[in-house]
mmCIF file of C-alpha atoms in Angstrom:
data_model
loop_
_atom_site.group_PDB
_atom_site.id
_atom_site.type_symbol
_atom_site.label_atom_id
_atom_site.label_comp_id
_atom_site.label_asym_id
_atom_site.label_seq_id
_atom_site.Cartn_x
_atom_site.Cartn_y
_atom_site.Cartn_z
ATOM 1 C CA MET A 1 127.128 86.887 26.484
ATOM 2 C CA MET A 2 124.809 89.007 24.881
ATOM 3 C CA ILE A 3 121.192 89.672 25.631
ATOM 4 C CA ALA A 4 118.960 91.072 23.718
ATOM 5 C CA CYS A 5 115.538 92.373 25.434
ATOM 6 C CA VAL A 6 112.325 91.629 23.809
ATOM 7 C CA GLY A 7 109.569 93.448 25.146
ATOM 8 C CA ARG A 8 109.831 92.195 28.755
ATOM 9 C CA VAL A 9 111.399 88.714 28.503
ATOM 10 C CA ALA A 10 115.435 88.684 28.407
ATOM 11 C CA GLN A 11 116.603 86.097 25.926
ATOM 12 C CA SER A 12 120.285 85.149 25.319
ATOM 13 C CA ALA A 13 121.850 84.584 22.261
ATOM 14 C CA HIS A 14 123.105 81.428 23.082
ATOM 15 C CA HIS A 15 119.583 79.979 23.276
ATOM 16 C CA GLN A 16 118.614 78.239 20.738
ATOM 17 C CA GLN A 17 114.705 77.013 20.399
ATOM 18 C CA VAL A 18 113.896 73.281 20.172
ATOM 19 C CA ARG A 19 111.114 71.132 18.795
ATOM 20 C CA HIS A 20 109.860 68.741 21.222
ATOM 21 C CA TYR A 21 108.758 66.064 18.626
ATOM 22 C CA ALA A 22 106.286 63.285 19.243
ATOM 23 C CA LYS A 23 107.350 59.715 20.106
ATOM 24 C CA LYS A 24 109.153 58.230 17.117
ATOM 25 C CA GLU A 25 106.546 57.604 14.552
ATOM 26 C CA ARG A 26 105.313 54.223 14.102
ATOM 27 C CA SER A 27 106.095 52.038 11.185
ATOM 28 C CA ARG A 28 103.680 51.761 8.443
ATOM 29 C CA ALA A 29 102.660 49.644 5.490
ATOM 30 C CA PRO A 30 104.140 51.986 2.569
ATOM 31 C CA LEU A 31 101.487 54.357 1.062
ATOM 32 C CA THR A 32 102.284 53.344 -2.491
ATOM 33 C CA PRO A 33 101.321 49.810 -3.767
ATOM 34 C CA THR A 34 104.191 47.001 -3.935
ATOM 35 C CA LYS A 35 103.609 46.357 -7.977
ATOM 36 C CA SER A 36 103.704 50.065 -9.125
ATOM 37 C CA LYS A 37 101.458 50.627 -12.366
ATOM 38 C CA VAL A 38 103.973 53.158 -13.802
ATOM 39 C CA LYS A 39 105.536 52.114 -16.884
ATOM 40 C CA LYS A 40 109.207 51.850 -17.018
ATOM 41 C CA TYR A 41 111.127 53.656 -19.691
ATOM 42 C CA LYS A 42 114.063 52.225 -21.114
ATOM 43 C CA MET A 43 117.041 54.755 -21.008
ATOM 44 C CA LYS A 44 117.800 56.119 -24.537
ATOM 45 C CA ALA A 45 121.722 55.578 -24.934
ATOM 46 C CA PRO A 46 123.550 58.766 -26.407
ATOM 47 C CA SER A 47 124.015 57.769 -30.440
ATOM 48 C CA SER A 48 127.564 58.917 -30.292
ATOM 49 C CA MET A 49 128.386 55.654 -27.869
ATOM 50 C CA LYS A 50 126.250 53.449 -30.006
ATOM 51 C CA PHE A 51 129.272 53.727 -32.742
ATOM 52 C CA ARG A 52 132.233 53.384 -29.772
ATOM 53 C CA PHE A 53 131.285 49.853 -28.566
ATOM 54 C CA ARG A 54 130.116 46.620 -30.308
ATOM 55 C CA THR A 55 128.669 43.565 -28.359
ATOM 56 C CA MET A 56 130.464 40.425 -29.505
ATOM 57 C CA LYS A 57 128.620 36.900 -30.035
ATOM 58 C CA ASP A 58 130.180 35.471 -27.008
ATOM 59 C CA GLY A 59 128.765 38.936 -24.972
ATOM 60 C CA GLN A 60 131.834 40.973 -24.661
ATOM 61 C CA VAL A 61 132.117 44.413 -25.829
ATOM 62 C CA ARG A 62 134.801 45.446 -27.950
ATOM 63 C CA ARG A 63 136.146 49.288 -28.200
ATOM 64 C CA TRP A 64 138.730 51.116 -30.173
ATOM 65 C CA ARG A 65 141.610 52.370 -28.707
ATOM 66 C CA ALA A 66 142.621 56.234 -27.941
ATOM 67 C CA GLY A 67 145.753 57.650 -29.194
ATOM 68 C CA LYS A 68 145.801 57.191 -32.979
ATOM 69 C CA ARG A 69 144.217 60.638 -34.130
ATOM 70 C CA HIS A 70 147.177 62.572 -34.307
ATOM 71 C CA ASN A 71 150.918 62.877 -33.318
ATOM 72 C CA ALA A 72 151.667 59.637 -35.224
ATOM 73 C CA HIS A 73 155.044 60.674 -36.132
ATOM 74 C CA LEU A 74 156.049 60.650 -32.493
ATOM 75 C CA LYS A 75 154.743 56.789 -32.078
ATOM 76 C CA SER A 76 156.671 53.821 -33.488
ATOM 77 C CA LYS A 77 155.374 51.455 -36.097
ATOM 78 C CA GLU A 78 154.720 48.910 -33.456
ATOM 79 C CA ALA A 79 152.531 51.209 -31.097
ATOM 80 C CA LYS A 80 150.514 52.565 -34.078
ATOM 81 C CA ARG A 81 150.128 48.749 -35.172
ATOM 82 C CA ARG A 82 148.653 48.157 -31.671
ATOM 83 C CA LEU A 83 146.481 50.773 -31.997
ATOM 84 C CA ARG A 84 144.906 49.644 -34.725
ATOM 85 C CA LYS A 85 143.554 46.816 -32.998
ATOM 86 C CA PRO A 86 140.037 46.744 -30.774
ATOM 87 C CA ALA A 87 140.323 46.020 -27.061
ATOM 88 C CA LEU A 88 138.068 44.276 -24.796
ATOM 89 C CA VAL A 89 135.979 46.445 -22.324
ATOM 90 C CA HIS A 90 136.560 45.270 -18.784
ATOM 91 C CA LEU A 91 133.970 42.923 -17.520
ATOM 92 C CA ALA A 92 132.432 45.379 -14.961
ATOM 93 C CA TYR A 93 132.126 48.479 -17.341
ATOM 94 C CA ALA A 94 130.591 45.822 -19.968
ATOM 95 C CA LYS A 95 127.905 45.132 -17.555
ATOM 96 C CA VAL A 96 126.986 48.794 -17.526
ATOM 97 C CA ILE A 97 127.444 49.511 -21.388
ATOM 98 C CA LYS A 98 124.911 46.615 -22.104
ATOM 99 C CA LYS A 99 122.450 47.952 -19.057
ATOM 100 C CA LEU A 100 122.750 51.405 -20.406
ATOM 101 C CA ASN A 101 121.882 50.008 -24.085
ATOM 102 C CA PHE A 102 125.308 51.814 -25.535
ATOM 103 C CA CYS A 103 126.397 49.076 -27.700
ATOM 104 C CA GLY A 104 125.268 49.408 -31.171
#
């Protein structure tokens, strides 16, 4: 145990200062009004996302498949044909994509 002398009072190194807080603060009404007058802004979607996703008439989101840009000679004809067709985005992701306005 290391003891440091400060003036005439000896304090141990283990001793920590403790703040004594008053009783728990009483719950108060919120300071801001319940209806905020601050204008809500819509998030602007990156323009690169707008051509990657399309919303269909029934509300589903369509995307194109990855994997056909290069090394096509290594893929079978069936695989290349399958990659040409668009796929649907999973419903959970589609909800987020629509909210963030990523669809073109």
